[in-house]
Tab-separated table of C-alpha atoms in Angstrom:
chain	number	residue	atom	x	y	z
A	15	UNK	CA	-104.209	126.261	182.358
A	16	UNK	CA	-100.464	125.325	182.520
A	17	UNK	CA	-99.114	123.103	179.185
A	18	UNK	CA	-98.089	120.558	181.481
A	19	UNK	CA	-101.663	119.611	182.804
A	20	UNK	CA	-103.121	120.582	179.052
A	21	UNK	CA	-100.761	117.895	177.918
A	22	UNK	CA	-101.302	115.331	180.685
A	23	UNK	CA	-105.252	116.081	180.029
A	24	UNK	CA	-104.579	114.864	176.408
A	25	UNK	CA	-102.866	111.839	177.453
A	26	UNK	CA	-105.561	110.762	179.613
A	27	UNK	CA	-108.413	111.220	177.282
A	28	UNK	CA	-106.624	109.483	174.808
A	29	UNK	CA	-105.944	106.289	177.357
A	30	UNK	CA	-109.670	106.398	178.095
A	31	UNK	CA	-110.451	106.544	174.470
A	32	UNK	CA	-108.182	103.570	173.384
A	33	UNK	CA	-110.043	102.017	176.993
A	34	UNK	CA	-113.287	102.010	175.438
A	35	UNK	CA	-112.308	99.199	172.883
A	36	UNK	CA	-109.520	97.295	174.471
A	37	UNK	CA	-108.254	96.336	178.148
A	38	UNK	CA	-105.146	98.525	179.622
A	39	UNK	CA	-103.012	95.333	179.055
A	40	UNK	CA	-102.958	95.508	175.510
A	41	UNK	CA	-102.231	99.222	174.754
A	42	UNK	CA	-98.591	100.238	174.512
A	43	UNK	CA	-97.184	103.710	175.413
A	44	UNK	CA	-96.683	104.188	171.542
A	45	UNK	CA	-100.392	103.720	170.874
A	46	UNK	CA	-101.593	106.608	173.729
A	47	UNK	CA	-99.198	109.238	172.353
A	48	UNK	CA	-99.557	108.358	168.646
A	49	UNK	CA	-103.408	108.558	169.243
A	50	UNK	CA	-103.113	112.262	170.458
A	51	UNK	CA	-100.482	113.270	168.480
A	52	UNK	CA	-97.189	114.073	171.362
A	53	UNK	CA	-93.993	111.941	170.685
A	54	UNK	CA	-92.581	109.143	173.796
A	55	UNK	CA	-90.637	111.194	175.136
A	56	UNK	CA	-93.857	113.741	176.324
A	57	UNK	CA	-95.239	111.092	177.512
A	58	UNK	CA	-91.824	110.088	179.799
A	59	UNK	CA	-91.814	113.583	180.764
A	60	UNK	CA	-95.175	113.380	183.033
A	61	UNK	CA	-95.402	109.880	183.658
A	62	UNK	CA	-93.341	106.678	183.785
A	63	UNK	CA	-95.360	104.211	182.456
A	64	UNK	CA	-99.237	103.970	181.567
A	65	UNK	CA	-100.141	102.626	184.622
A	66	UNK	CA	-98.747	106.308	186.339
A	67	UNK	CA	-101.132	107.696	184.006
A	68	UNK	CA	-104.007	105.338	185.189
A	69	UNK	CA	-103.496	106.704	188.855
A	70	UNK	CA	-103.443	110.639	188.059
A	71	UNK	CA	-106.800	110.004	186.097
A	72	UNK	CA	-108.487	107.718	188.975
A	73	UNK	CA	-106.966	110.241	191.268
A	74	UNK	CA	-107.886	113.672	189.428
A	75	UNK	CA	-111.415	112.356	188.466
A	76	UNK	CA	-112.341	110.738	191.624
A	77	UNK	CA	-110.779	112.371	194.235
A	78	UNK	CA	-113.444	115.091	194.564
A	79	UNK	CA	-115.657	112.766	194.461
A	80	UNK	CA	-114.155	110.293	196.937
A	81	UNK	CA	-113.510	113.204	199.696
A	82	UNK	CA	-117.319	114.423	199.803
A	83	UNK	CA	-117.722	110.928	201.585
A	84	UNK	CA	-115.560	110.946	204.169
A	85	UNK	CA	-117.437	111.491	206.668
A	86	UNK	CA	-120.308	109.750	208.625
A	87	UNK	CA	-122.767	111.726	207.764
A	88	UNK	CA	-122.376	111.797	203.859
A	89	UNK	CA	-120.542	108.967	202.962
A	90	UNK	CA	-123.608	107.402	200.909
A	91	UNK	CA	-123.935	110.427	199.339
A	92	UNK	CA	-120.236	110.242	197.938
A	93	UNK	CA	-120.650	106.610	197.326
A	94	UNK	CA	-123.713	107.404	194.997
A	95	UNK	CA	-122.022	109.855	193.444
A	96	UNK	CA	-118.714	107.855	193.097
A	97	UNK	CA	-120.798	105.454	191.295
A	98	UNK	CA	-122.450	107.503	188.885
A	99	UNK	CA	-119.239	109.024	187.946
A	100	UNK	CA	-117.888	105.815	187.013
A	101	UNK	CA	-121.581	104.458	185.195
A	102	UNK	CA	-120.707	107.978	182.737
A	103	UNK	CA	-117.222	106.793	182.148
A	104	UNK	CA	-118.535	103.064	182.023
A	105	UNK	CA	-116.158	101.500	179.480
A	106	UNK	CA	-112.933	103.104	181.585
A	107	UNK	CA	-113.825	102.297	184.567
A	108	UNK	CA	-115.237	98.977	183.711
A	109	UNK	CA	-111.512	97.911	182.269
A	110	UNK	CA	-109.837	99.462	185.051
A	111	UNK	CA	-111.331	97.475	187.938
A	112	UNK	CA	-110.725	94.579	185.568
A	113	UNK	CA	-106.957	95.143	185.714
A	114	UNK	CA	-105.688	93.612	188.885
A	115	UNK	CA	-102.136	94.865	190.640
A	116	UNK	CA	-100.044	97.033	192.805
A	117	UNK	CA	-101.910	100.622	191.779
A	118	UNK	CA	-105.012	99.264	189.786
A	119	UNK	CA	-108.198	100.766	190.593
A	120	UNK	CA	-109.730	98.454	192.708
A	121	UNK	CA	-106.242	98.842	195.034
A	122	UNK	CA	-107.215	102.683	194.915
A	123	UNK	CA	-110.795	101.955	196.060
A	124	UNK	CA	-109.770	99.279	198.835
A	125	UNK	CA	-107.374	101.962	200.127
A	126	UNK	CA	-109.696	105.133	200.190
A	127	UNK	CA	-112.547	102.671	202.028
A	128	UNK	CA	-109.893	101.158	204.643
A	129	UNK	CA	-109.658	105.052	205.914
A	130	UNK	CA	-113.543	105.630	205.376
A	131	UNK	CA	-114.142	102.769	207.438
A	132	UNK	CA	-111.756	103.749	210.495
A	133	UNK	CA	-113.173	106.792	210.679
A	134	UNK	CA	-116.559	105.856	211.141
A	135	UNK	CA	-115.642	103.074	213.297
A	136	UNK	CA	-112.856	105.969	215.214
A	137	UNK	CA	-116.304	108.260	215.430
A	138	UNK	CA	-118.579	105.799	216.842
A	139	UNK	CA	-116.377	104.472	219.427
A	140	UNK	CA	-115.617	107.978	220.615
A	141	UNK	CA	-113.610	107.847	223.687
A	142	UNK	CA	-114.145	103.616	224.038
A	143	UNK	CA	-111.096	102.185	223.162
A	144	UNK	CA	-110.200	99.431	221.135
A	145	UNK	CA	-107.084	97.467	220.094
A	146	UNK	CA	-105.557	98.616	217.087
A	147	UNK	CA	-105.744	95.369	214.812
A	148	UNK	CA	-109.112	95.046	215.998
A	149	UNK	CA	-109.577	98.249	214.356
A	150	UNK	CA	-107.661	97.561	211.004
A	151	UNK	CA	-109.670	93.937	211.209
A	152	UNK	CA	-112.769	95.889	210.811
A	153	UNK	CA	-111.821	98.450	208.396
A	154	UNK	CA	-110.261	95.467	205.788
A	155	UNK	CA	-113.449	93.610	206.608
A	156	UNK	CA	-115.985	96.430	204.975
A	157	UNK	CA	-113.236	97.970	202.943
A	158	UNK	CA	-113.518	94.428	201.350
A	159	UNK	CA	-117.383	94.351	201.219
A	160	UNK	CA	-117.671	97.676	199.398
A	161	UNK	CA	-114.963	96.939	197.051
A	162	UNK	CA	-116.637	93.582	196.414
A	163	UNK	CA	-119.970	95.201	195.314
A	164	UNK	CA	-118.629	97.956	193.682
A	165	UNK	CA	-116.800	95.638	191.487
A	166	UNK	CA	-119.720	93.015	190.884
A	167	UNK	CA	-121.832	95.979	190.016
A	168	UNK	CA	-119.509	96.877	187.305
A	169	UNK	CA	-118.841	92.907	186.001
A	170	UNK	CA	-122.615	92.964	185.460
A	171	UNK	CA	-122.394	95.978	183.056
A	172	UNK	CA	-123.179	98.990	185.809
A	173	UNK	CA	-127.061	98.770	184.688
A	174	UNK	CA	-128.231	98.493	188.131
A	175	UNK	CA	-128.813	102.263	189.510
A	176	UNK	CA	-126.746	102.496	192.157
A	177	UNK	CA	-128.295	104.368	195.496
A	178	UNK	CA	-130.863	101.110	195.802
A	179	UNK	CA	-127.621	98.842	197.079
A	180	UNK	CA	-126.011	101.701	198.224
A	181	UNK	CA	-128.869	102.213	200.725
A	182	UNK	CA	-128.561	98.400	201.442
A	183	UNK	CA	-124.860	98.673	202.254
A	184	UNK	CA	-125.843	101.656	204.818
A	185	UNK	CA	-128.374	99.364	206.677
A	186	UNK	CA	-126.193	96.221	206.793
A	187	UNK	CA	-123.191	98.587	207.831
A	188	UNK	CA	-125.057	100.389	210.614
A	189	UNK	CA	-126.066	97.344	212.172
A	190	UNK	CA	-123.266	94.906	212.392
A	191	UNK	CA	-120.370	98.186	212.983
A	192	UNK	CA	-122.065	98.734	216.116
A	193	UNK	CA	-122.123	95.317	217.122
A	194	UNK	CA	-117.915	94.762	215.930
A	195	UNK	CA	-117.509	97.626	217.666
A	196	UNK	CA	-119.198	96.715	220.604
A	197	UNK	CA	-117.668	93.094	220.366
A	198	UNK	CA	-113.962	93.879	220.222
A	199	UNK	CA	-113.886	96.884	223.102
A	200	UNK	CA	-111.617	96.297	225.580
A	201	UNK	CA	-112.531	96.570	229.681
C-alpha cells in the first residue's frame, strides 16, 4: 500500500476515533494529527480541511457499498447493507449525519439517492417519455424520503434493525413510482 493512502488511512481513523466522543464541529485539525502522531502540514498535504477528510472516508467506506444498489433489482439489498455499515461505525456516522452543510453526509446520501431514484424511475418508464423536471421532481421527492428515514433511524440511536423499514420503503416505493410515473407522462 502506497504511504500516501497509509497516511490518509491514519488520519481517518483518528477523525473517527476523536468522532466517537465529540461532534466534527468541535475537533480542530491540530487535534486529528496530534492524535495519530503526523505534524499540520501532513495533514495539508492530502486534504484541505477536515471536512475533505470527512468526504474521502464517507466516500472510500461507502462507496462499495452504495454502488451494489444501483440498480432495480438490488437496491434494497445495498440499502440494507448501507445501513449496517453505518450501525458498526454507529458513533461516526451518527455525528456525521448530525453535521449539516455543503459536503456533510446527509448531502452525500441525498445525492447518491437523487441518481438511484432516476434510474429506477428512467427503467420503468422505458421508452414512455416524460418531462425532465417531472423527472428530477420525483427523484428529490424519494431522494428526500430515504434520506429522511435514514436519518431518523440514526437520531433514535440505529437500534432498530434495518431490512424491516427497508422492506417498507420497497412497498411504499413500488406503488406510488408507478403511479408518478404514470401521472406525469406526457401524450
Amino acid at each position: 500500500m502506497a504511504d500516501s493512502m497509509i497516511t490518509k488511512q491514519a488520519l481517518a481513523a483518528s477523525i473517527k476515533e476523536l468522532m466517537e466522543r465529540e461532534p466534527l464541529s468541535k475537533i480542530s485539525v491540530g487535534d486529528i494529527t496530534s492524535n495519530c502522531g503526523v505534524n499540520r502540514q501532513t495533514f495539508y498535504y492530502h486534504f484541505k480541511d477536515k471536512y475533505e477528510l470527512v468526504n474521502w472516508i464517507y466516500y472510500t467506506e461507502t462507496v462499495k457499498l452504495m454502488s451494489s444498489f444501483s440498480d432495480r433489482a438490488h437496491w434494497t439489498d445495498g440499502l440494507g447493507a448501507l445501513c449496517r455499515y453505518m450501525r458498526d461505525n454507529k458513533r461516526f456516522y451518527i455525528n456525521a449525519l448530525s453535521t449539516p452543510g455543503q459536503n456533510s453526509f446527509q448531502e452525500y446520501l441525498l445525492e447518491f439517492a437523487r441518481g438511484l431514484v432516476r434510474s429506477l424511475a428512467e427503467g420503468l418508464l422505458g421508452e414512455s417519455p416524460i418531462g425532465e423536471e417531472d423527472l428530477e421532481f420525483i427523484a428529490d421527492f424519494y431522494a428526500f424520503a430515504f434520506v429522511g428515514l435514514i436519518m431518523k433511524w440514526a437520531r433514535h440511536g440505529m437500534k432498530e434493525e434495518p431490512d424491516g423499514y427497508i422492506l417498507r420503503v420497497k412497498e411504499m416505493t413500488d406503488a406510488s413510482i408507478h403511479y408518478a410515473l404514470e401521472k406525469y407522462k406526457k401524450e
